[in-house]
Coordinates of C-alpha atoms and ligand atoms in Angstrom, one line a residue:
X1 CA -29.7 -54.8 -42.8
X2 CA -30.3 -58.2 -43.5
X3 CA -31.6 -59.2 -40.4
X4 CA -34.6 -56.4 -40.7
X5 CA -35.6 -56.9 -44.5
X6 CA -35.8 -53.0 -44.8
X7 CA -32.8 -53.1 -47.8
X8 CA -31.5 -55.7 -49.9
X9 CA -27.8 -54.4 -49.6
X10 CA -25.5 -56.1 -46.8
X11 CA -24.1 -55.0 -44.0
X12 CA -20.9 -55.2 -45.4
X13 CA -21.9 -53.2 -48.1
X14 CA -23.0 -50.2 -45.9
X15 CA -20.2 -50.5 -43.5
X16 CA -18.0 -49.8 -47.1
X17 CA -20.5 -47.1 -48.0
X18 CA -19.8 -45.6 -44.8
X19 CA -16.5 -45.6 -44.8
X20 CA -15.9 -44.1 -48.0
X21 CA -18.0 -41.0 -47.1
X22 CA -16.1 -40.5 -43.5
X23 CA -13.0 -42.5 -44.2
X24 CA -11.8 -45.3 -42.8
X25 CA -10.1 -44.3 -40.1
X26 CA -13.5 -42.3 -38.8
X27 CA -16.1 -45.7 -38.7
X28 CA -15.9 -47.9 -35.5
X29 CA -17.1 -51.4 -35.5
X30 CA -17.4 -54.5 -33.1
X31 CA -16.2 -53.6 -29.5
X32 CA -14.6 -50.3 -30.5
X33 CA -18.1 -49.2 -30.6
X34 CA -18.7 -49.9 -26.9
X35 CA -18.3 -46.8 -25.1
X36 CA -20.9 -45.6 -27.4
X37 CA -24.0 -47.8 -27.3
X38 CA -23.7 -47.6 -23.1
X39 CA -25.0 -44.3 -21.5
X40 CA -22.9 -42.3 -18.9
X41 CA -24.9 -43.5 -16.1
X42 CA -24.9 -47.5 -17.4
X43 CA -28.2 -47.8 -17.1
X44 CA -28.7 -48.4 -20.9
X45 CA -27.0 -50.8 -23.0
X46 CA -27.6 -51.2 -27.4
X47 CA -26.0 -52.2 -30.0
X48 CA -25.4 -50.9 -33.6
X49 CA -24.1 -51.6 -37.1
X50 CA -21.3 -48.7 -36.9
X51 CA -20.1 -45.7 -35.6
X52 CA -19.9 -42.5 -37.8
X53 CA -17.7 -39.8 -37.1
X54 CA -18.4 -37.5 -40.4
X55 CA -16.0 -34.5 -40.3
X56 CA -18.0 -32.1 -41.7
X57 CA -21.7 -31.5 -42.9
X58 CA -21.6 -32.9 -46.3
X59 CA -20.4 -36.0 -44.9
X60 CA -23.1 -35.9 -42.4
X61 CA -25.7 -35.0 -45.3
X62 CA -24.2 -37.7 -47.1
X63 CA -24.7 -40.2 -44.6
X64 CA -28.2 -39.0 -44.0
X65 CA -29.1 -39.7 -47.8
X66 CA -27.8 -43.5 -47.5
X67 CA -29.6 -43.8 -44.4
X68 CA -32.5 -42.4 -45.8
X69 CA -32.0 -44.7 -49.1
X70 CA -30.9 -48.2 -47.3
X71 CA -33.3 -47.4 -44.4
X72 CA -30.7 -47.5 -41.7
X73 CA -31.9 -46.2 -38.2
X74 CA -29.8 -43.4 -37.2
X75 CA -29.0 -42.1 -33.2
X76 CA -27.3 -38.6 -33.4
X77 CA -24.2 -38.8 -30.3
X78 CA -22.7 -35.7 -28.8
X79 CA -20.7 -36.3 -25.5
X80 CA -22.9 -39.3 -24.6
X81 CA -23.2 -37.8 -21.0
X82 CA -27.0 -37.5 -21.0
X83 CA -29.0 -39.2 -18.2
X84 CA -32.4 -40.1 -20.0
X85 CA -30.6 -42.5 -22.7
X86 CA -31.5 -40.6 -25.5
X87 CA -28.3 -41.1 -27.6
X88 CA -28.2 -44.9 -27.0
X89 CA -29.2 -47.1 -29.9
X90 CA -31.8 -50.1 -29.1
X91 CA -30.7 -53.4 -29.6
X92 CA -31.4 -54.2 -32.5
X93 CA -28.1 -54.0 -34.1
X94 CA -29.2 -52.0 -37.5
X95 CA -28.6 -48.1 -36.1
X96 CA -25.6 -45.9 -37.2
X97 CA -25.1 -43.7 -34.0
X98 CA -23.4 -40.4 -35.8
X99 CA -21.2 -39.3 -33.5
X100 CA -19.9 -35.5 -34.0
X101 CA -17.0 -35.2 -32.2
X102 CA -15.0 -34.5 -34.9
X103 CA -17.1 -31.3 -36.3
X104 CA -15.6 -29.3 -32.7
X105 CA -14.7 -26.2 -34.8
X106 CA -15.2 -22.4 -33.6
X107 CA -16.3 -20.7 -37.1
X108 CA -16.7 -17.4 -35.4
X109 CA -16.8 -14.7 -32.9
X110 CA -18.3 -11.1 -33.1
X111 CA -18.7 -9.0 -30.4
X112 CA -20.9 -7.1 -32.3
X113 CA -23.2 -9.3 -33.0
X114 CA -23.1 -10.8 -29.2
X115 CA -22.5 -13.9 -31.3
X116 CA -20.3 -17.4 -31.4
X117 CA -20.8 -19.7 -34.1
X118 CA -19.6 -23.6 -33.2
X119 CA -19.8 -26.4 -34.9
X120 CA -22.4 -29.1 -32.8
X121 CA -19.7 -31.4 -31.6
X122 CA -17.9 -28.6 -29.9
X123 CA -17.4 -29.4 -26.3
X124 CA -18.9 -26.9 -23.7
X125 CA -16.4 -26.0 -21.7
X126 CA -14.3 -25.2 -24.9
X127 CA -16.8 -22.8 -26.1
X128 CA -17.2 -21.4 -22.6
X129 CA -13.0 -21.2 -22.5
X130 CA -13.2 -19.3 -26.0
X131 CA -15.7 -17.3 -25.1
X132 CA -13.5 -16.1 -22.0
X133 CA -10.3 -15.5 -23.5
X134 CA -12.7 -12.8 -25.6
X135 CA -13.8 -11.2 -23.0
X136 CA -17.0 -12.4 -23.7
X137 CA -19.1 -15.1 -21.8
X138 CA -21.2 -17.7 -22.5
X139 CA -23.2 -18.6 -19.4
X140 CA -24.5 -22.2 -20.3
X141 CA -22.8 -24.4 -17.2
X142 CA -23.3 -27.8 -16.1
X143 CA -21.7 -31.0 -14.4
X144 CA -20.7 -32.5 -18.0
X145 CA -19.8 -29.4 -19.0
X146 CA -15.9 -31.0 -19.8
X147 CA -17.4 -33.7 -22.6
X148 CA -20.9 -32.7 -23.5
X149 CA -21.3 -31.0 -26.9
X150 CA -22.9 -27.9 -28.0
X151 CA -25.2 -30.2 -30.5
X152 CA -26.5 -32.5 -27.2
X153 CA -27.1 -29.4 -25.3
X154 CA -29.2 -27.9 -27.9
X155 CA -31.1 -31.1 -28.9
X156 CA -31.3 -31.4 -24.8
X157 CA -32.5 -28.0 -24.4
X158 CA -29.6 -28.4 -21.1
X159 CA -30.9 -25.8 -18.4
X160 CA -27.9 -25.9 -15.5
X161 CA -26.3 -23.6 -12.7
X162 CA -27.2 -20.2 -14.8
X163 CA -31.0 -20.8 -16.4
X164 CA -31.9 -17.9 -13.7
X165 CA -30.3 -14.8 -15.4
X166 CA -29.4 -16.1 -18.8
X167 CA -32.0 -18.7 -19.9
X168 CA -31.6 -22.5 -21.0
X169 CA -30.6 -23.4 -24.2
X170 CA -33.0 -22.5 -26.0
X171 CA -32.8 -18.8 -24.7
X172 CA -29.1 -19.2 -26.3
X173 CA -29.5 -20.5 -29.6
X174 CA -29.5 -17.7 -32.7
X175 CA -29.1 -19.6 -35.4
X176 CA -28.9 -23.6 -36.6
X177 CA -27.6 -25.2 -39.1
X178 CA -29.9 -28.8 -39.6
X179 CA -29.4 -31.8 -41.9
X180 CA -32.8 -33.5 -42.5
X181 CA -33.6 -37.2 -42.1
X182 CA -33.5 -36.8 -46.4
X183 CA -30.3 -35.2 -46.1
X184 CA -31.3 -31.9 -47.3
X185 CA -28.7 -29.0 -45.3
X186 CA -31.0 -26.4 -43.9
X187 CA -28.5 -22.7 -43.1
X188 CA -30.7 -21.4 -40.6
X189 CA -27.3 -19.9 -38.9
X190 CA -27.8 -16.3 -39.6
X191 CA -27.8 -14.0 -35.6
X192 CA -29.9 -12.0 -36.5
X193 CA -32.3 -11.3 -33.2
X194 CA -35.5 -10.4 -35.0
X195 CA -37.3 -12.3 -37.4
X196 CA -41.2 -12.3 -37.8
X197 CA -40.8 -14.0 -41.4
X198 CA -43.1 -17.2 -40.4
X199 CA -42.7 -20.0 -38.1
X200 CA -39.3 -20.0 -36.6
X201 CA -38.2 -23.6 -37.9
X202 CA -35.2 -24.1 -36.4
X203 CA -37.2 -23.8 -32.9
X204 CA -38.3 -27.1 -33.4
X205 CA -34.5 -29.2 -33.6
X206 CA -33.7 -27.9 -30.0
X207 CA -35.2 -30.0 -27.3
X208 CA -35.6 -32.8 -30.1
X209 CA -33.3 -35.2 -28.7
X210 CA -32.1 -36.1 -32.7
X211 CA -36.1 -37.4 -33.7
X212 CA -35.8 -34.8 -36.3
X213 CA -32.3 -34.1 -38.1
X214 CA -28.9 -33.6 -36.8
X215 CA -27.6 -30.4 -35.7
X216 CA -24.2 -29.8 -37.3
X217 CA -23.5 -25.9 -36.1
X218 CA -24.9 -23.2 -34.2
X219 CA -25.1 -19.3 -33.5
X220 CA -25.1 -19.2 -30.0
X221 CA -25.4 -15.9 -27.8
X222 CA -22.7 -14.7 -25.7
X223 CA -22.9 -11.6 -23.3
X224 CA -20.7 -9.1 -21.6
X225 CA -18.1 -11.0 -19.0
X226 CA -19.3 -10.7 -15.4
X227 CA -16.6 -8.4 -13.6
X228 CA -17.7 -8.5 -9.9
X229 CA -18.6 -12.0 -9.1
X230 CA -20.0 -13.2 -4.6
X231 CA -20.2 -16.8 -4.6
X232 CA -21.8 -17.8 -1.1
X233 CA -22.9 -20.8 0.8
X234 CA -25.9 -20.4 3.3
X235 CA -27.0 -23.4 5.6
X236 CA -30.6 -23.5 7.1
X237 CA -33.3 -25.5 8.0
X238 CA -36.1 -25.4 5.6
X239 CA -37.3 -25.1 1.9
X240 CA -40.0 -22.5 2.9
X241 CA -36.8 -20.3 4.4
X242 CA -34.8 -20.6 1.2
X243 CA -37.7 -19.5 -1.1
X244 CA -38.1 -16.8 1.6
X245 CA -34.3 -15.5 0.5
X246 CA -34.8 -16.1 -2.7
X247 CA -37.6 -13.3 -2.9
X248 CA -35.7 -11.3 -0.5
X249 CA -32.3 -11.0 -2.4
X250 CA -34.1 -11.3 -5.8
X251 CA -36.1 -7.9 -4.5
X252 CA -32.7 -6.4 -3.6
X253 CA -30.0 -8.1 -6.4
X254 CA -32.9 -8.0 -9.2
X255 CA -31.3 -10.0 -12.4
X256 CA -27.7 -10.1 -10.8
X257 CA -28.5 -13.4 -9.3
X258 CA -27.5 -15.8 -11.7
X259 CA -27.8 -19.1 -9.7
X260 CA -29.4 -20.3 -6.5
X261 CA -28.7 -23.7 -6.2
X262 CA -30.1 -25.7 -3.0
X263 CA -28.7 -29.3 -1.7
X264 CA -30.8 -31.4 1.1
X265 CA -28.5 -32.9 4.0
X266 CA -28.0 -36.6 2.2
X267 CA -26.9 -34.7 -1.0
X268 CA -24.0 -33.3 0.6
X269 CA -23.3 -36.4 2.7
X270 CA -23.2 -38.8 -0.9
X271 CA -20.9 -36.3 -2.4
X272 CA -18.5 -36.3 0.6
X273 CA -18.7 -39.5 0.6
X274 CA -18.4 -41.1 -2.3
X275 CA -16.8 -38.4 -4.8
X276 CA -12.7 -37.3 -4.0
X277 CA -11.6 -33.4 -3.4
X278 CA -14.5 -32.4 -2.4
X279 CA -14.9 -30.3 1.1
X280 CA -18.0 -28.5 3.0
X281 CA -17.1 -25.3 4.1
X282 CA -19.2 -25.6 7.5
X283 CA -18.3 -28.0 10.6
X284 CA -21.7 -30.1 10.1
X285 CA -23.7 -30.6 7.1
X286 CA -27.2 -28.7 7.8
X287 CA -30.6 -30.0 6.5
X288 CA -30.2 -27.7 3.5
X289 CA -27.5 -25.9 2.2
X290 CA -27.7 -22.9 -1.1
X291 CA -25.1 -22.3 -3.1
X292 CA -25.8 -18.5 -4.6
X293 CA -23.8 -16.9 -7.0
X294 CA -24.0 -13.0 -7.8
X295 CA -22.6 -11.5 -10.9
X296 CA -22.6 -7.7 -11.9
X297 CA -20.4 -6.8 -15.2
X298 CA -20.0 -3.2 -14.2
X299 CA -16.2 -2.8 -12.9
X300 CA -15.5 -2.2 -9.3
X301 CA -16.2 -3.5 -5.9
X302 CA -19.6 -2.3 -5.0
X303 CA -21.5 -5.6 -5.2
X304 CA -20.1 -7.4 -2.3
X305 CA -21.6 -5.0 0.0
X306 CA -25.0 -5.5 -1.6
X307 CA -24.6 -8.9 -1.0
X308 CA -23.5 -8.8 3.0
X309 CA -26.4 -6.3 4.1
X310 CA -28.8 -8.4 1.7
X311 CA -27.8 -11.7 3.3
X312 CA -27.2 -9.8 7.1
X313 CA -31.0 -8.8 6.8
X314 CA -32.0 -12.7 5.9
X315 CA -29.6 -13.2 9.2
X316 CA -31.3 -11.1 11.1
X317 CA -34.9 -12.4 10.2
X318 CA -34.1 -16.3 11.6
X319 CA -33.8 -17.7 8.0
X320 CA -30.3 -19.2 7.9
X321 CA -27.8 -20.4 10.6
X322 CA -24.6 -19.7 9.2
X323 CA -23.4 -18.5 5.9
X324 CA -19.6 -18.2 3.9
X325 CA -18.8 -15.5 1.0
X326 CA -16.0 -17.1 -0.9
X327 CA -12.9 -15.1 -0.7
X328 CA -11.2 -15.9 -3.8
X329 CA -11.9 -17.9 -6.7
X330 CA -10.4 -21.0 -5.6
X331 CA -12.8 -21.0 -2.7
X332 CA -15.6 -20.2 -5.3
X333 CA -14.6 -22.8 -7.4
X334 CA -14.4 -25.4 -4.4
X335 CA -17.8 -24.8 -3.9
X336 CA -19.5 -25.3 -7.3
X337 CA -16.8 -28.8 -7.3
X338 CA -19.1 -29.8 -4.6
X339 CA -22.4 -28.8 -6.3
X340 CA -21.1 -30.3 -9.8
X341 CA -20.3 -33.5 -8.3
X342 CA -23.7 -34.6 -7.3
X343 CA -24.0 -37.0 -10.3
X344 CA -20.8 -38.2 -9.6
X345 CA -21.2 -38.9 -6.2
X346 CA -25.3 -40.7 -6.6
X347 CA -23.9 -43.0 -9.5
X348 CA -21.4 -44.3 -7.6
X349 CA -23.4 -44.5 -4.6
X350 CA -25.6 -47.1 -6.2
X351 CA -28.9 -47.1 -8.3
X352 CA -29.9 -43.9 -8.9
X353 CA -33.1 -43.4 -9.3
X354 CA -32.8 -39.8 -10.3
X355 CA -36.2 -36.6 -11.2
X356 CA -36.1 -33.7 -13.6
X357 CA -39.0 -32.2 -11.9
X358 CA -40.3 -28.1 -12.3
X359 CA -42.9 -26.7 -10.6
X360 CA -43.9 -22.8 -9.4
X361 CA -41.6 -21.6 -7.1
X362 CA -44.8 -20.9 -5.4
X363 CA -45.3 -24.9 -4.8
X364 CA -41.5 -26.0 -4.3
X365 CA -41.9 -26.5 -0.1
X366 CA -45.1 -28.4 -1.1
X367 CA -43.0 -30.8 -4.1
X368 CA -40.0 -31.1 -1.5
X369 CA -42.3 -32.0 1.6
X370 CA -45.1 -34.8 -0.3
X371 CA -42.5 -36.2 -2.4
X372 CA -39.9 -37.1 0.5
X373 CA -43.2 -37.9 2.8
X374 CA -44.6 -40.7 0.3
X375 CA -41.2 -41.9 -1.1
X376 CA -40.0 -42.3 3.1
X377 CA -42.8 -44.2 3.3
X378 CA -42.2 -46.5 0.2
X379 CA -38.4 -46.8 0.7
X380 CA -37.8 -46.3 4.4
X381 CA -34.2 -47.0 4.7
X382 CA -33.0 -45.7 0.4
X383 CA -31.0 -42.5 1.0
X384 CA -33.3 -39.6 -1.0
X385 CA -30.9 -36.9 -1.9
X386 CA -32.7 -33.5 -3.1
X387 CA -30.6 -30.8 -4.9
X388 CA -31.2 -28.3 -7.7
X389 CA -32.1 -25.0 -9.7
X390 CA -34.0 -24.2 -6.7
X391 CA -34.6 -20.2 -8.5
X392 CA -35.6 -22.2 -11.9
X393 CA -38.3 -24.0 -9.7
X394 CA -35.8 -27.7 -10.7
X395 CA -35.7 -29.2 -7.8
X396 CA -34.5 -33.1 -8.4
X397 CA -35.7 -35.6 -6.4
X398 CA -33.1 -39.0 -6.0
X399 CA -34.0 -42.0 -4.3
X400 CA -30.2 -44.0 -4.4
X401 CA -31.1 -48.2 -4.3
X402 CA -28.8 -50.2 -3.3
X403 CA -27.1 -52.6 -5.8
X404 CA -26.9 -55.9 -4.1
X405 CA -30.6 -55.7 -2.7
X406 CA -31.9 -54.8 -6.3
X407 CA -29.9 -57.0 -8.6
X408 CA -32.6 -59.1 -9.6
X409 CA -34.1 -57.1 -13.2
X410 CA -37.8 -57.0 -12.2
X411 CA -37.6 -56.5 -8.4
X412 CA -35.7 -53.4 -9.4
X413 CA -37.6 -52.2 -12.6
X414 CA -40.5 -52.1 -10.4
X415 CA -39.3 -49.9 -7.6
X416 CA -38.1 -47.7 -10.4
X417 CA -41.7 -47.7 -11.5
X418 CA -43.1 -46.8 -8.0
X419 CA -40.8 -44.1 -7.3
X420 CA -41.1 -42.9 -10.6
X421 CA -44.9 -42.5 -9.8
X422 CA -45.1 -41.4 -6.2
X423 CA -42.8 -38.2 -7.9
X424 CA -45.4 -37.6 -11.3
X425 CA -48.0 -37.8 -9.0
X426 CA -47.1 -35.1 -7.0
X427 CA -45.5 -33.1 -9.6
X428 CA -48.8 -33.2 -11.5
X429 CA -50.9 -32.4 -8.7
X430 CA -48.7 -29.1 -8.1
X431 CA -49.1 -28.0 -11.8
X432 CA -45.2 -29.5 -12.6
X433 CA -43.5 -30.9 -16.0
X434 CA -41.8 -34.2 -15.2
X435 CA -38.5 -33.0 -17.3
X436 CA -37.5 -29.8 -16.9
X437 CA -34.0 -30.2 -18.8
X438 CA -32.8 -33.3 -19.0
X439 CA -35.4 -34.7 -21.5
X440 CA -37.2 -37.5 -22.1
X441 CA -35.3 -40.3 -24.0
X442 CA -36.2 -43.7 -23.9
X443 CA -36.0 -43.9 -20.3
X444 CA -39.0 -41.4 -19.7
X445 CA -41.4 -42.2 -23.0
X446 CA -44.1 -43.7 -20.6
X447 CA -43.9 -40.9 -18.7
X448 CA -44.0 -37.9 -21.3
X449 CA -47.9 -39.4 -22.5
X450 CA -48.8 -38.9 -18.6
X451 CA -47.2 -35.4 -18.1
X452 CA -48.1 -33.7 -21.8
X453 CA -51.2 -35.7 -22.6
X454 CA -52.6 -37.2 -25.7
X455 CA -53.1 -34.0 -28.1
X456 CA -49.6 -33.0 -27.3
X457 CA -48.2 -36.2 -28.0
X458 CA -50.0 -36.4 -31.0
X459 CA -49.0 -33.0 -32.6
X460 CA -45.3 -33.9 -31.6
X461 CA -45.7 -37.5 -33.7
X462 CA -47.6 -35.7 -36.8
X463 CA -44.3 -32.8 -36.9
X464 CA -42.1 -35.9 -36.6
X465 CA -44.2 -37.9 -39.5
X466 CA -43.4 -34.7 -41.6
X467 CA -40.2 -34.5 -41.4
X468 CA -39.0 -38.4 -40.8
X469 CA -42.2 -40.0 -42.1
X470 CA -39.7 -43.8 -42.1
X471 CA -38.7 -43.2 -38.4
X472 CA -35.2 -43.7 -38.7
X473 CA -34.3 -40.5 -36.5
X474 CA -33.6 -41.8 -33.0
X475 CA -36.8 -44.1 -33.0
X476 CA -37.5 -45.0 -29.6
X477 CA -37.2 -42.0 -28.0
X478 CA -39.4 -39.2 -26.9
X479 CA -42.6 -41.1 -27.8
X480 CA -43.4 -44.0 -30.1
X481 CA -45.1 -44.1 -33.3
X482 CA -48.7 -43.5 -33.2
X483 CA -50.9 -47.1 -33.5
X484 CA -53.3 -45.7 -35.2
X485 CA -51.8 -44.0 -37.8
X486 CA -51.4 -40.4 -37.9
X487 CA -54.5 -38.4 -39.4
Ligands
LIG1 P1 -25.7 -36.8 -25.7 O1 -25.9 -37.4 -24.4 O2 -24.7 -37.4 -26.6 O3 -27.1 -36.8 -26.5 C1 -28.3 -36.3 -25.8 C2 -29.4 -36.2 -26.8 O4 -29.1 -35.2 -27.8 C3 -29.7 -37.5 -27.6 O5 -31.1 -37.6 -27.9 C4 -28.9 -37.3 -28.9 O6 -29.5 -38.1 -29.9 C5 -29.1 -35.9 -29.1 N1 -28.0 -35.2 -29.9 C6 -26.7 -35.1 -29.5 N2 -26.0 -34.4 -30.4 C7 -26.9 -34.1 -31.4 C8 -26.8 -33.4 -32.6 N3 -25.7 -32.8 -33.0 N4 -27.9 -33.2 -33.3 C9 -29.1 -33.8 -33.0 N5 -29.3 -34.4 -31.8 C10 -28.2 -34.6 -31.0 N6 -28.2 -31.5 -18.0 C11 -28.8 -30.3 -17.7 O7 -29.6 -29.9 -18.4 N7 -28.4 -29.6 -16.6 C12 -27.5 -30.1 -15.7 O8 -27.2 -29.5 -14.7 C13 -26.9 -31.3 -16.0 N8 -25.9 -31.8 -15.2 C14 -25.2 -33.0 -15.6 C15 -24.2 -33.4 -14.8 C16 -23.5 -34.6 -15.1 C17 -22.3 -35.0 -14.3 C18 -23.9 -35.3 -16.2 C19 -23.2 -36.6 -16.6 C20 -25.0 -34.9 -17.0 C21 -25.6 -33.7 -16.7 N9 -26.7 -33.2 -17.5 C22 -27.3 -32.0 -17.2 C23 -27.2 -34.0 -18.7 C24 -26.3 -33.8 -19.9 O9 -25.0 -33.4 -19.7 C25 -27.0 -32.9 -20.9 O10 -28.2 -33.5 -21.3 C26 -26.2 -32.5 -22.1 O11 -26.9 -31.5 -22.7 C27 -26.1 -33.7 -23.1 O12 -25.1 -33.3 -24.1 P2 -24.3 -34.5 -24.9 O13 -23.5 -33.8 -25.9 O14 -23.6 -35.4 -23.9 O15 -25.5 -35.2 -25.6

């Protein structure tokens, strides 16, 4: 920290410090760090002093207390496959990013207890995999779902493809296990379901984004295994009709729905285009296309039925023009490829210029209509895919620039701004929050002041003063320190 002034020891000296907590095989330096100070869409770029990869949580504790002693800014890192830049460092050089890849441990499974305990830096899908080969299932699904980690899900609050029956993270999470920016370990990891003891600290660590402490484990819920499973894709012509089967076969399949996914015309085109494997089980690509998937965990065959007369009565009524129920589950799974390569297919499209927007189900054909209206008439010839949790209300809005026409920094910065604002504006104006799961970051800080307001800003920085009153813990991101001082 030489450069900063905020500790008289070396660089050198911390990089040694450091290694002896982790090891040295476990601390990354120079260009071995660069896969971790660049974000998965490369849209952020930092630098940092090291890369930690503590094995367990005494080193992490351990590496807290010299951060909190030397003043070293620290940026927790799970799978780095966030799309706001929150686990990017700044540039200053000075951060530790702690990376917890190596804490990936299952610590334990009772079915009892509906209960899985992980370490953070277990991957999703490895989780989801162990929860499977149970006979238990954990329902939290998502496009990164192969490299994100439990720990950036939970400091995400990630919603994805099953918020609708099961909840997003948050609904998930039992217990925590914290380390404080003082290093202090708070066991918070117990399953227990009911607790009216006080406030419910951990609460605060999940949707965080790392401002507060790292997460180093977890008690995470897991529920019965779905045995009957009708994954269908439905094409038709309007928002207004897919709300209309949405309250149709929510009336008739009640909580069995547990996603209902919609995709605009361009969506599907980019992904055909510009992802590999990926097929659309329909001869043209309609204006909008759901993917629906219907789970039941009774035995049995009795829910596809349910499904055909529910979907033959939406046939019937004018509100889709043709439909496929997946036959096996490679046909199932061909279908959510498709729907998980979206991110895939707009990052390598160009610029993607990419909204986390909710609003009432109630306003979604209102969000979908004004925010294509005004961007069309800002960016006439962008292609503006729209896809999403359409039964969460998350409907994300994506206007894709193209590279060569906004190279130059500013020219492109600024259309970023605009588009940015034409979709607040109308999220606002529909009652919306302008992050519905994939958080704020440091792309999104400007934006968090306009969609929460000042008092809620200003309760978030005096929780954060408490706990990290030096601002080491991901500064930067969610919100910045107050000017003023915090009173
Ligand atoms: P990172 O990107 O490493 O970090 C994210 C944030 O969490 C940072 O602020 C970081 O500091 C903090 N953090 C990470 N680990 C810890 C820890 N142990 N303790 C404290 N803080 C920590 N998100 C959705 O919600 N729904 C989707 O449908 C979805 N689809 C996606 C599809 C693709 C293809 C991609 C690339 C991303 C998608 N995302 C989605 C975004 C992303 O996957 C999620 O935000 C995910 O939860 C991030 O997990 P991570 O481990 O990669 O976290």
């Amino acid at each position: 920290m030489t450069e900063s002034g905020t500790t008289n020891v070396t660089d050198q000296t911390i990089l040694q410090r450091v290694t002896q907590i982790v090891g040295p095989s476990n601390i990354l330096t120079g260009t071995d760090m660069d896969p971790f100070v660049t974000d998965w869409r490369d849209r952020y770029h930092g630098r940092a002093l090291c890369v930690a990869r503590p094995g367990n949580v005494q080193e992490v504790a351990a590496l807290m207390q010299l951060s909190a002693r030397e003043g070293i800014p620290v940026v927790p890192q799970g799978g780095n496959t966030g799309l706001c830049g929150a686990a990017t460092p700044d540039d200053s050089g000075q951060a530790m990013v702690i990376r917890l890849d190596r804490m990936n441990r299952i610590l334990a499974i009772s079915a009892l207890d509906s209960m899985i305990r992980v370490e953070a830096g277990c991957v999703l899908q490895t989780l989801q995999e162990t929860a499977r080969r149970h006979g238990l299932y954990f329902p939290l699904s998502l496009g990164a779902e192969g490299s994100c980690q439990i720990g950036g899900n939970i400091a995400t609050n990630a919603g994805g493809t099953s918020v609708l029956r099961y909840g997003a993270m948050r609904d998930l999470v039992l217990g925590l296990e914290v380390v404080l920016p003082d290093g202090t370990i708070c066991d918070w990891l117990s399953p227990m379901r009911k607790n009216t003891t006080g406030y419910d600290l951990k609460q605060l660590f999940i949707g965080a984004e790392g401002t507060l402490g790292l997460i180093t484990a977890a008690s995470l819920k897991v529920f019965a295994a779905p045995r009957q499973c009708v994954t269908c894709m439905l094409t038709l012509d309007t928002v207004e009709q897919a709300l209309d089967i949405f309250a149709r076969l929510r009336a008739t399949l009640g909580e069995r729905i547990s996603s209902f996914e919609i995709m605009n015309k361009t969506q599907v085109d980019v992904v055909l285009q510009y992802t590999q494997g990926n097929t659309y089980p329909f001869a043209t690509v309609a204006p909008w296309s759901l993917l629906i998937e219907v789970t039941d965990t009774l035995p049995g065959t009795d829910l596809l039925p349910c499904v055909e007369d529910a979907l033959a009565a939406c046939m019937e009524n004018d509100l889709m023009t043709d439909a496929v129920i997946t036959a096996s589950e490679a046909q199932a799974q061909a279908l959510w490829r498709l729907r998980h390569s979206v991110s895939e297919g707009n990052k390598t499209a160009g610029i993607s210029v990419a909204h986390d927007t909710a609003v009432p189900l109630s306003r979604q054909a209102d969000f979908a209509r004004l925010t294509q209206e005004r961007l069309r008439a800002a960016f006439p010839h962008d292609p503006m895919p729209m896809l999403g949790h359409l039964g969460d209300g998350n409907i994300h809005a994506v206007v894709i620039l193209n590279r060569e026409e906004y190279a130059d920094d500013d020219q492109r910065k600024a259309a970023i701004r605009q588009i940015n604002d034409i979709v607040d504006d109308v999220t606002l104006s529909l009652g919306g929050v302008i992050s519905a799961e994939h958080g704020v970051g440091q792309g999104n800080v400007r934006r968090l002041l306009a969609g929460r307001g000042e008092n809620d800003v200003r309760m978030m920085q005096k929780i954060k003063m408490a706990l990290d009153p030096d601002w080491r813990m991901n500064a930067g991101k969610l919100f910045a320190p107050p000017t003023d001082g915090i009173s």
